Coordinates of C-alpha atoms and ligand atoms in Angstrom, one line a residue:
Chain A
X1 CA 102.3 46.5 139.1
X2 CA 103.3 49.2 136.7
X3 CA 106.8 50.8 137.8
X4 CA 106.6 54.7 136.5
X5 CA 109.4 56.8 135.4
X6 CA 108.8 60.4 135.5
X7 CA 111.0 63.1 133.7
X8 CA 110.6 66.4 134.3
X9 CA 112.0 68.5 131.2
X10 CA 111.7 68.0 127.9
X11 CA 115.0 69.9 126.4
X12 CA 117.9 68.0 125.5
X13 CA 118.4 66.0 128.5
X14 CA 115.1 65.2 129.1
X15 CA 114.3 64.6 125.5
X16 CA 117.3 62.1 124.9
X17 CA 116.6 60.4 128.0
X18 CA 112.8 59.6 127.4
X19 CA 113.7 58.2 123.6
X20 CA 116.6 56.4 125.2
X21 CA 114.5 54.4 128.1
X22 CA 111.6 53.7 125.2
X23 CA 113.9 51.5 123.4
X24 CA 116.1 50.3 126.1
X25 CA 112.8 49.1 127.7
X26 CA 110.7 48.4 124.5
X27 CA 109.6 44.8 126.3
X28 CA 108.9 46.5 129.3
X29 CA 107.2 49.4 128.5
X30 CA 104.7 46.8 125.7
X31 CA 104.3 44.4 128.7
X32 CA 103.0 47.0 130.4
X33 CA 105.4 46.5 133.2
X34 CA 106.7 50.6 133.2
X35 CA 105.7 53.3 132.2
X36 CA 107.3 56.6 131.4
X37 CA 105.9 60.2 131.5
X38 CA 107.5 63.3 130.0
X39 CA 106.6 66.4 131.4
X40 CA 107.5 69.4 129.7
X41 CA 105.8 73.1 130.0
X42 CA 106.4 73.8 126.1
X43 CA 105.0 71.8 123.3
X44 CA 107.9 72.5 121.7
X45 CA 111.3 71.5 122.0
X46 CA 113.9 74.2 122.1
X47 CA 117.2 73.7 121.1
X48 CA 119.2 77.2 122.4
X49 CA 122.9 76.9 120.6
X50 CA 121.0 77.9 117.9
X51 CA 120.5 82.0 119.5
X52 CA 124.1 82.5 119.2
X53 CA 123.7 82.5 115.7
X54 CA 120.4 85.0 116.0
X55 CA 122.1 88.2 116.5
X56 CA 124.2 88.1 113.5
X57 CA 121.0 87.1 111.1
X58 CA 122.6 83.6 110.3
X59 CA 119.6 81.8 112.2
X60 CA 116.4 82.1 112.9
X61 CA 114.8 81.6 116.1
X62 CA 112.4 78.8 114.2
X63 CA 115.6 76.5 113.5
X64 CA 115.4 75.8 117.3
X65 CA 112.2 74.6 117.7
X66 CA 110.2 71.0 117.0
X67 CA 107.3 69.9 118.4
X68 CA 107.9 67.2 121.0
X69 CA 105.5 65.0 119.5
X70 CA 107.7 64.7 116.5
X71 CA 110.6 64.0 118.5
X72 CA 110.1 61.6 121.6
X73 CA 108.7 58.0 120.7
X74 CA 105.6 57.1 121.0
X75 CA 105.8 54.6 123.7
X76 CA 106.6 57.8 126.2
X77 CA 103.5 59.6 127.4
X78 CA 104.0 63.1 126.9
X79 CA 102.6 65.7 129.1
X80 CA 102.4 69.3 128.4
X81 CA 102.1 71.3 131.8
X82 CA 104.4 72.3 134.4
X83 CA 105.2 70.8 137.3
X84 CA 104.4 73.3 140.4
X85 CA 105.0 71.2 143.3
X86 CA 107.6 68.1 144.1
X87 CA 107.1 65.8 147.3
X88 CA 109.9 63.2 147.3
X89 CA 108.5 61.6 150.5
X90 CA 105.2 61.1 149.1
X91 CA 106.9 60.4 145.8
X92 CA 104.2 62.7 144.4
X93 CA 104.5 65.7 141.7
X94 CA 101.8 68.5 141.3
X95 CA 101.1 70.3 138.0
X96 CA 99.9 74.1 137.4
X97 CA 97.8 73.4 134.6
X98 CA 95.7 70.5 136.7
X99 CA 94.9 69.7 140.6
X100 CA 95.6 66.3 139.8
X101 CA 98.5 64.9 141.0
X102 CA 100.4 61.8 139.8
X103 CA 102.7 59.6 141.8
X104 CA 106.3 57.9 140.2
X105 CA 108.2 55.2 141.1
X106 CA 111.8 56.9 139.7
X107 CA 111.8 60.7 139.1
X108 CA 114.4 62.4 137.2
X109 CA 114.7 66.2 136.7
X110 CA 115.7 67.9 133.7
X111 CA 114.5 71.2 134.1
X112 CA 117.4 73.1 132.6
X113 CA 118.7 76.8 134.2
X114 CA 116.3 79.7 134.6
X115 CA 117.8 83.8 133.9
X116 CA 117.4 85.9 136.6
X117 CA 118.5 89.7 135.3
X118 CA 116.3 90.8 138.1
X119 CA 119.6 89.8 140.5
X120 CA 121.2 93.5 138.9
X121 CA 119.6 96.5 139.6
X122 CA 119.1 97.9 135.9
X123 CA 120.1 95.0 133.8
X124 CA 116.6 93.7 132.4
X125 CA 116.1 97.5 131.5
X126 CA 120.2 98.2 130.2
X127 CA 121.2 94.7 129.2
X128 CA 120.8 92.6 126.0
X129 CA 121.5 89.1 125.8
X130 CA 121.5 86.0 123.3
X131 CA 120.7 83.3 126.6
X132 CA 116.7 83.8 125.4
X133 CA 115.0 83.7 122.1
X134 CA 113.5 87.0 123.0
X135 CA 116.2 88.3 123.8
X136 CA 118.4 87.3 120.5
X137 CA 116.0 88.6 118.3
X138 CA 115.9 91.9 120.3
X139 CA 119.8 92.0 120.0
X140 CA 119.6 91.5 116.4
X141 CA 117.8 94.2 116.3
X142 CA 120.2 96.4 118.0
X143 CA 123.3 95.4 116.5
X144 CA 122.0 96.2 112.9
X145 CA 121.4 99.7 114.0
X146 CA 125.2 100.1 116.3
X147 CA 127.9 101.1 113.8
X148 CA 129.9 102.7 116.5
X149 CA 130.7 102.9 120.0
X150 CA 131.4 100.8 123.3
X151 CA 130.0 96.9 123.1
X152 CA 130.5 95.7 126.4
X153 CA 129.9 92.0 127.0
X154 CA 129.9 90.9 130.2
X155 CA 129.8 87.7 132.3
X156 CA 128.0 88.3 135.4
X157 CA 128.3 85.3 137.8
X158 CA 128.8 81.4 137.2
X159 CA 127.3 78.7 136.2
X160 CA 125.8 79.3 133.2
X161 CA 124.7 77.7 130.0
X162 CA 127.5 77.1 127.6
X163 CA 130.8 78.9 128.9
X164 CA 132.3 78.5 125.8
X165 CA 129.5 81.1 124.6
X166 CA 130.5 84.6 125.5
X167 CA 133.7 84.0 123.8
X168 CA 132.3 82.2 121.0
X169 CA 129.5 85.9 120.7
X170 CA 132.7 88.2 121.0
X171 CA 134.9 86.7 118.6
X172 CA 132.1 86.5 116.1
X173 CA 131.2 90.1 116.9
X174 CA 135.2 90.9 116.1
X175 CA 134.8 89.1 112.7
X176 CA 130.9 90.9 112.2
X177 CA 132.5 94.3 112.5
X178 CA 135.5 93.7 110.4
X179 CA 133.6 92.3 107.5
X180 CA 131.2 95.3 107.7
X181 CA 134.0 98.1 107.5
X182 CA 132.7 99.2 111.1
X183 CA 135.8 97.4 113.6
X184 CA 137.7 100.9 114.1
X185 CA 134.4 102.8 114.9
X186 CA 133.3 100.0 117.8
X187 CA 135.6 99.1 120.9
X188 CA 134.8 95.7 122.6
X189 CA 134.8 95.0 126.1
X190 CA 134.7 91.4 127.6
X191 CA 134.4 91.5 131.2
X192 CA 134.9 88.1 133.4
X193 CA 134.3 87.4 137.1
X194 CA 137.3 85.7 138.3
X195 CA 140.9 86.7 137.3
X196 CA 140.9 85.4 133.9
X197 CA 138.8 85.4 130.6
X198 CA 137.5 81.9 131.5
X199 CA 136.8 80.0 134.4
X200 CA 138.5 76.6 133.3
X201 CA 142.4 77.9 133.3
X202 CA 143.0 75.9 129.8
X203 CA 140.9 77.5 128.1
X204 CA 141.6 80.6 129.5
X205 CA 145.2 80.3 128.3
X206 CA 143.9 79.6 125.1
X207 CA 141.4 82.4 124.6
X208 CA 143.5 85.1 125.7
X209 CA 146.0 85.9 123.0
X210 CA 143.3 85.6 120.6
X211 CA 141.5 88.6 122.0
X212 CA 144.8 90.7 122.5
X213 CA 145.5 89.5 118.7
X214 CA 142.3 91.0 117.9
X215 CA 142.0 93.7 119.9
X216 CA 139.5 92.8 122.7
X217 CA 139.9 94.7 125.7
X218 CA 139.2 92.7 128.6
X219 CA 138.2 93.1 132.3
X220 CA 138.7 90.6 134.4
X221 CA 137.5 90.3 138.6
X222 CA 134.3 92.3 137.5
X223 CA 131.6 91.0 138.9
X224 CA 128.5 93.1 138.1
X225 CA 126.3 95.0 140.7
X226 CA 124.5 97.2 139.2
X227 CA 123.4 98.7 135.5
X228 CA 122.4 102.5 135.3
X229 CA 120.4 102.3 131.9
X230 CA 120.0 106.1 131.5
X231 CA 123.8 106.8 132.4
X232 CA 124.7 103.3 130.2
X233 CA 127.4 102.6 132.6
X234 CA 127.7 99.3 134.0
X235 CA 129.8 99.3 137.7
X236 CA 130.9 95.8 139.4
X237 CA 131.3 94.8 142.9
X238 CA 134.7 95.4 143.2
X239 CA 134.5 99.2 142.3
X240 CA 134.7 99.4 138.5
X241 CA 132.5 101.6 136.1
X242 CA 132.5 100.7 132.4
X243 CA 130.6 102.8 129.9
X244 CA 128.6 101.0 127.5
X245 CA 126.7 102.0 124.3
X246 CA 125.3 98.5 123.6
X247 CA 126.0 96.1 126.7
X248 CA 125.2 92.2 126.1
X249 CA 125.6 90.6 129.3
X250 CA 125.5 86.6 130.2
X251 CA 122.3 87.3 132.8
X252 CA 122.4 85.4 136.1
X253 CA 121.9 81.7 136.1
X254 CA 119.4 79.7 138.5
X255 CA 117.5 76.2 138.6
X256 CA 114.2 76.3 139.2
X257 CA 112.4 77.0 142.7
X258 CA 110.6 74.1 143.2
X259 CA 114.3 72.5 143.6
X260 CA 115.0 74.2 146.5
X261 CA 111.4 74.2 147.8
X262 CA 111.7 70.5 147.5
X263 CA 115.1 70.6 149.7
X264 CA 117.3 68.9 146.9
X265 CA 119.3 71.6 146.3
X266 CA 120.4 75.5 146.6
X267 CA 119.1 78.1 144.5
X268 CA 117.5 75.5 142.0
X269 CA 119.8 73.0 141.4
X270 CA 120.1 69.7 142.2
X271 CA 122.8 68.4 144.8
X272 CA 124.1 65.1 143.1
X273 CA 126.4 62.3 143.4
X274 CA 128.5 63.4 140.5
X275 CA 129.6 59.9 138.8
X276 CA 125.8 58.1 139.5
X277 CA 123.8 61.5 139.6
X278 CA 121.7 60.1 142.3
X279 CA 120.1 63.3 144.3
X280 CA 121.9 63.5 147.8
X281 CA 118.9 64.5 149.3
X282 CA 116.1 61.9 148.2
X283 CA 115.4 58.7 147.5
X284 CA 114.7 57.4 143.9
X285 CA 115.1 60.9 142.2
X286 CA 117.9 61.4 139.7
X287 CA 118.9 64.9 138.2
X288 CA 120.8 65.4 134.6
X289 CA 121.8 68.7 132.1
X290 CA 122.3 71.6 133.8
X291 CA 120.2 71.4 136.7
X292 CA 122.7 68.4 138.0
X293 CA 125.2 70.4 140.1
X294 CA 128.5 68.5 138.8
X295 CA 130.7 70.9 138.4
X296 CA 131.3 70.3 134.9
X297 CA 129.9 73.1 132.2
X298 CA 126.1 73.2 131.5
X299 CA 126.1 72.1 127.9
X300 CA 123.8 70.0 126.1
X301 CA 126.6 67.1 125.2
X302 CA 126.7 66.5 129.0
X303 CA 123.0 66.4 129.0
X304 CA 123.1 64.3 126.4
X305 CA 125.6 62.0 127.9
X306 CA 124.4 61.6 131.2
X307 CA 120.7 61.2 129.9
X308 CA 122.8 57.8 128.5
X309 CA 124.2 57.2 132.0
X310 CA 120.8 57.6 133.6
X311 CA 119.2 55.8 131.1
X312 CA 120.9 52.5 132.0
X313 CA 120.8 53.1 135.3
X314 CA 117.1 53.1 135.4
X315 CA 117.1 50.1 133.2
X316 CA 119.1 48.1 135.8
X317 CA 116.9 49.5 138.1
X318 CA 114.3 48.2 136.9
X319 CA 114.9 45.0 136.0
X320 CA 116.1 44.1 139.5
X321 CA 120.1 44.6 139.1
X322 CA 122.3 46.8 140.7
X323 CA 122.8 49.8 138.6
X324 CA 126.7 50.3 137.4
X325 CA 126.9 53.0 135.1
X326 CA 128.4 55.9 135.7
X327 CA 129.4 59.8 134.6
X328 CA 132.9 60.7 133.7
X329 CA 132.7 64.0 133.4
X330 CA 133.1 63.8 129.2
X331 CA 132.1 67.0 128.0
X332 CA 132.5 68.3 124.3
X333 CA 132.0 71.7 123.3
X334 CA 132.8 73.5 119.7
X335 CA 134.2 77.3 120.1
X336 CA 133.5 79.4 117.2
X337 CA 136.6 81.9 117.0
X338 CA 134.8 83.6 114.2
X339 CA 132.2 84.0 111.7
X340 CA 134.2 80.9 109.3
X341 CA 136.9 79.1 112.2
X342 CA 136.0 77.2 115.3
X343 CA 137.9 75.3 117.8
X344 CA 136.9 72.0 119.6
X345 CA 137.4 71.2 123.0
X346 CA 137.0 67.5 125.0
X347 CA 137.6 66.9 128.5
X348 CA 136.2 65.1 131.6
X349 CA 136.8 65.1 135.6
X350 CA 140.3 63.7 135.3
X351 CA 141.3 65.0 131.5
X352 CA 141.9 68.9 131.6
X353 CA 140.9 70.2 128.0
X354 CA 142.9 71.1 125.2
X355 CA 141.7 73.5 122.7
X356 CA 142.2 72.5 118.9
X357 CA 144.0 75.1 116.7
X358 CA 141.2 76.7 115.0
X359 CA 139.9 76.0 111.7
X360 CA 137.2 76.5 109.0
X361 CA 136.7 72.4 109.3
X362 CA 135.7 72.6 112.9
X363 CA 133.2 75.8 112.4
X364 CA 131.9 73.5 109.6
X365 CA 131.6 70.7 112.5
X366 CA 129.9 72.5 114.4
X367 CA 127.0 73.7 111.7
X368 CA 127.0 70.3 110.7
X369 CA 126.1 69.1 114.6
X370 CA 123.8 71.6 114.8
X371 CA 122.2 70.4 111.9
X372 CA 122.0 66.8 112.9
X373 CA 121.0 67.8 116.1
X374 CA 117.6 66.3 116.0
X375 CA 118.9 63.1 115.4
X376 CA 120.3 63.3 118.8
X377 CA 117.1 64.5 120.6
X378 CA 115.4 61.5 118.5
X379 CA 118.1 59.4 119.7
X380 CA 119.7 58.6 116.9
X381 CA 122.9 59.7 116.5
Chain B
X1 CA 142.2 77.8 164.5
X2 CA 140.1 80.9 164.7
X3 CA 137.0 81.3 167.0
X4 CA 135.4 84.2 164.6
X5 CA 131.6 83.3 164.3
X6 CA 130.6 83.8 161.0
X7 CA 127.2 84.8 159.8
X8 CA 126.5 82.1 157.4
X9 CA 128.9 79.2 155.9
X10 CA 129.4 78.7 152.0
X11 CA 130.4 74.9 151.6
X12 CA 131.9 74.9 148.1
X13 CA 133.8 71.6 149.1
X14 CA 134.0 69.1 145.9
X15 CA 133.5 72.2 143.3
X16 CA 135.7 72.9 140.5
X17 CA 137.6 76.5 140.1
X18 CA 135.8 79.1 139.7
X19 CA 132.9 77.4 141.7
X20 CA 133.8 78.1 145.3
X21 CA 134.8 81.6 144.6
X22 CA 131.9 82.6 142.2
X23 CA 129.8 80.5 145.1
X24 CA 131.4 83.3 147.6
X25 CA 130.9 86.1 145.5
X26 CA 127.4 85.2 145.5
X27 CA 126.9 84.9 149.2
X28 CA 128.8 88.1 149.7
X29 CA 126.2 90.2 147.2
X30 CA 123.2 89.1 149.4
X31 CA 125.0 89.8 152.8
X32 CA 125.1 92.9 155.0
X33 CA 127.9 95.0 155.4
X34 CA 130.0 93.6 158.1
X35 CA 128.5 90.2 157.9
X36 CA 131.6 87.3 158.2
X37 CA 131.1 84.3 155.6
X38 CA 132.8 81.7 156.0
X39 CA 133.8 79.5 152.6
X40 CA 134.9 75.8 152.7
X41 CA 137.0 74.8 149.6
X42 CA 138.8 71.6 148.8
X43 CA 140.5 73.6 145.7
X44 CA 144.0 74.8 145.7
X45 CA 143.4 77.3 143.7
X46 CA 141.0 78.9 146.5
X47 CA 144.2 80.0 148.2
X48 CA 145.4 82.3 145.5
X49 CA 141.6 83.2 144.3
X50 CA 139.8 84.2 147.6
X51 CA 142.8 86.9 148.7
X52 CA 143.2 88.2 145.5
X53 CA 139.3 88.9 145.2
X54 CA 138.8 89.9 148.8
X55 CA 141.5 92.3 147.9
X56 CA 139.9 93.5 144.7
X57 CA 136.7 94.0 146.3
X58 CA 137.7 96.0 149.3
X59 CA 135.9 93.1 151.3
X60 CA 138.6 91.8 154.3
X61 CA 139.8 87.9 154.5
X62 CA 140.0 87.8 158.2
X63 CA 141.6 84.4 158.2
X64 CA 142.2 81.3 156.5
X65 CA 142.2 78.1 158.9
X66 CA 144.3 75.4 156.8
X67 CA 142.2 72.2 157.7
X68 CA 143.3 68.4 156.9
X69 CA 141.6 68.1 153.7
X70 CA 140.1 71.5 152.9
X71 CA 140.6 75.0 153.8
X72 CA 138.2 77.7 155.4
X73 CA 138.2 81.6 154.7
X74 CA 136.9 84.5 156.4
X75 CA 135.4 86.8 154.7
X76 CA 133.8 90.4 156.2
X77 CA 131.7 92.4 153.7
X78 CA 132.7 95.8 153.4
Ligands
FAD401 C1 123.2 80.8 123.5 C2 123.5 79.4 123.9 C3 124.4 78.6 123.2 C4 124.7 77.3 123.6 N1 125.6 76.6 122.9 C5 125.8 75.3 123.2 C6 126.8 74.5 122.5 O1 127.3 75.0 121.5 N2 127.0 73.3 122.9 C7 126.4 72.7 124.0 O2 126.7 71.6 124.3 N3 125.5 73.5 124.7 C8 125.2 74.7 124.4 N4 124.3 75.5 125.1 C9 123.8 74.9 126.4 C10 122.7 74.0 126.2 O3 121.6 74.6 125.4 C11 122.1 73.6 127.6 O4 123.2 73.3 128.4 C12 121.2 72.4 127.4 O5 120.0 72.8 126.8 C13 120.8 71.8 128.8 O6 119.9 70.8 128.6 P1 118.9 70.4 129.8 O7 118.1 69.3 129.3 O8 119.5 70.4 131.1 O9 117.9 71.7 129.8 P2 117.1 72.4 128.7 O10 117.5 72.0 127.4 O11 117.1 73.9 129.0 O12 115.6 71.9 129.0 C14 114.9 72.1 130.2 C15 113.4 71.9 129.9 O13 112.7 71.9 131.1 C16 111.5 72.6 131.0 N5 111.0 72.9 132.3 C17 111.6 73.7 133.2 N6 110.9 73.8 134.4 C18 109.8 73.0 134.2 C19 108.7 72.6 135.0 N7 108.5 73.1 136.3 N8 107.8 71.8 134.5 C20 107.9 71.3 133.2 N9 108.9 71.6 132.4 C21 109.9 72.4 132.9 C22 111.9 73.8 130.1 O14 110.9 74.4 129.5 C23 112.8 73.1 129.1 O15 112.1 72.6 128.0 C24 124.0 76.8 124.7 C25 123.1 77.5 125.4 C26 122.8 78.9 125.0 C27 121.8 79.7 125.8

């Protein structure tokens, strides 16, 4: 009997995974023995650190995208459509674009975080933001035209994808300004929900002199309620009104419903074991990237390593033997501290991380990896 | 131990800092006024974050019950 492996989400987790089980289980898969579907609801593969980049006209939405069928091997069956129902007791999934179902043996989601601005009352209407393609070419947009004035960028609510990034946006936007001759005529804001500029203290500690040194102001315990777009003020829930002339916020994060519709998880993501990544809440049914609630930042390097994690696991799986590998927590993330420095940070759930002084070197790394990038979704590198 | 009956429990238990305070915040911007949530947290840090952003808020900590391995706060909305 054919065993089949069904992964929902074709970004980065999803991607490096299916490439990873096709040549871990090459005999398997020729022999007929297993099978493995990838579901995704985009032809295309979207790779997001690339909208940072957007705003400032060094990227163009187009470097982030490949079709999937150029990317994942073809000994994965790839399946464009999106998954609208999951029944982990009848081991079944349901798709929109079909009322056929299909039924797996191993399930693993990788459906990455959904924006939700329509948590604020008058963000989608007030706010920018870089977290969409849409919304980082409408930002570019913007900032071309604002040569003076109040940029507020604010943080409302954790998690969200890539934490380094709304420090990475403001200290670009600091080194923007400055080479345009515009700094003086534009005050920046950087507002943060808890009582420092970044949840993970280390970093934190790090990022803060730097945005004193540059003259970032910075709010921190804002938590955002509401956005009056015709008054531009943004006011949190702890009592605080900030004017804005261009605000770029970090919009609310969630999984996707069907998560919590399925009863693996709260407000989309997926309850895990954290080390094997096993869902709490069902059988056979792992979760990966963002949508894995870990605790540890929602950044495509942990996608990418857990997809290796799972990826063995399933093998063992599969073959009969008890599974062994497991997640440390390693997560790797480059900072940009600029338009031509970046820092680079490495930690994991017993290492706390320690930023690396910045340098031109590392912001070179960092174009480089995003470069290379596809050799990782092929599995390559 | 305290016998208040909150409204609805928050069990951030295992999650890193910020995670169980953003995970309160959350609950408390979908609750009534004068709704008590209660917030379980494993994470030191919890007992320095939750008072200081109860304070902030203008939202009351109506106690903190120090358990064997984790801690529980009550919160009423504002
Ligand atoms: C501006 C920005 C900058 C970033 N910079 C970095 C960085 O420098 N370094 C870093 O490590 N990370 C960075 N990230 C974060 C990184 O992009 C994400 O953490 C990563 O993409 C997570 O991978 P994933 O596989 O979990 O989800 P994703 O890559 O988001 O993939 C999820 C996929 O699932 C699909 N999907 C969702 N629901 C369904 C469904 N029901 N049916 C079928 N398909 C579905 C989606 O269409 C998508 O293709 C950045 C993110 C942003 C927004």
């Amino acid at each position: 009997m054919t065993e089949h492996v069904v992964i929902v989400g074709g970004g980065t987790g999803g991607t490096v995974l299916a490439n990873d089980l096709a040549d871990r289980l090459k005999p398997e898969i020729a022999a007929g023995d297993v099978r493995v579907t990838l579901v995704n609801d985009d032809p295309d593969h979207v790779y997001k650190p690339v909208w940072l980049y957007v705003p400032f006209g060094q990227r163009e939405p187009d470097d982030g995208r490949r079709p999937l069928s150029e990317l994942v091997d073809d000994a994965i069956d790839l399946q464009i459509d999106r998954v609208s129902d999951i029944d982990t007791g009848s081991q079944q999934l349901q798709f929109s674009g079909s009322s056929t179902s299909v039924d797996y043996d191993y399930l693993v989601l990788a459906t990455g975080s959904t924006l939700e601005p329509s948590h604020i009352p008058g963000l989608a209407e007030g706010g920018y933001n870089y977290y969409s393609e849409s919304g980082a070419t409408a930002l570019r947009e913007e900032l071309l035209e604002f040569t003076e004035g109040e940029l507020v960028l604010s943080v409302i609510g954790t998690p969200h994808m890539c934490p380094a990034a709304p420090l990475e946006f403001v200290f670009m936007a600091d080194d923007w300004f400055r080479e345009r001759g515009l700094r003086d005529d534009v005050d920046i804001t950087y507002t943060y929900p808890v009582q420092r500029v970044h949840g993970n203290p280390h970093i934190a500690e790090w990022a803060q002199p730097i945005m004193d040194d540059r003259g970032i102001n910075v709010e921190t315990l804002f938590n955002a309620e509401s956005v009056d777009p015709e008054a531009e003020t943004i006011t949190s829930m702890e009592g605080t009104d900030l004017d804005y002339d261009l605000l770029v916020t970090i919009p609310p994060h969630a999984g996707i419903d069907l998560i919590e519709e399925a009863g693996l998880g709260d407000d989309g993501w997926v309850d895990v074991d954290k080390h094997t990544l096993e869902a709490e809440a069902a059988e056979n049914v792992y979760a990966l990237g963002d949508t894995a609630d870990t605790g540890v930042p929602n950044a495509g390097s942990v996608a990418h390593y857990q997809a290796s994690v799972v990826g063995q696991r399933l093998a063992s799986e599969l073959r009969g033997r008890p599974p062994t590998a497991t997640y440390d927590g390693k997560t790797l993330c480059f900072i940009e501290t600029g338009l031509n420095a970046a820092s680079f940070v490495e930690f994991d759930y017993e290492s706390p991380p320690s930023p690396a002084p910045p340098s031109q070197k590392l912001h070179w790394s960092k174009l480089a990896y995003n470069e290379s990038y596809w050799l990782t979704a092929r599995g390559l590198l | 131990m305290t016998d208040i009956e909150p409204d609805a429990t928050v069990d951030a238990r295992g999650a890193a800092c910020p995670g169980p305070l953003m995970d309160l915040i959350g609950k408390i911007r979908s609750a009534e006024s004068g709704d008590v949530i209660r917030l379980l947290s494993d994470n030191d840090q919890s007992l320095t974050d939750v008072p200081e952003w109860t304070e902030e808020a203008g939202n009351e900590l109506l106690a903190v019950d120090e358990l064997d391995d984790y801690n529980a706060f009550y919160v009423e909305k504002a």
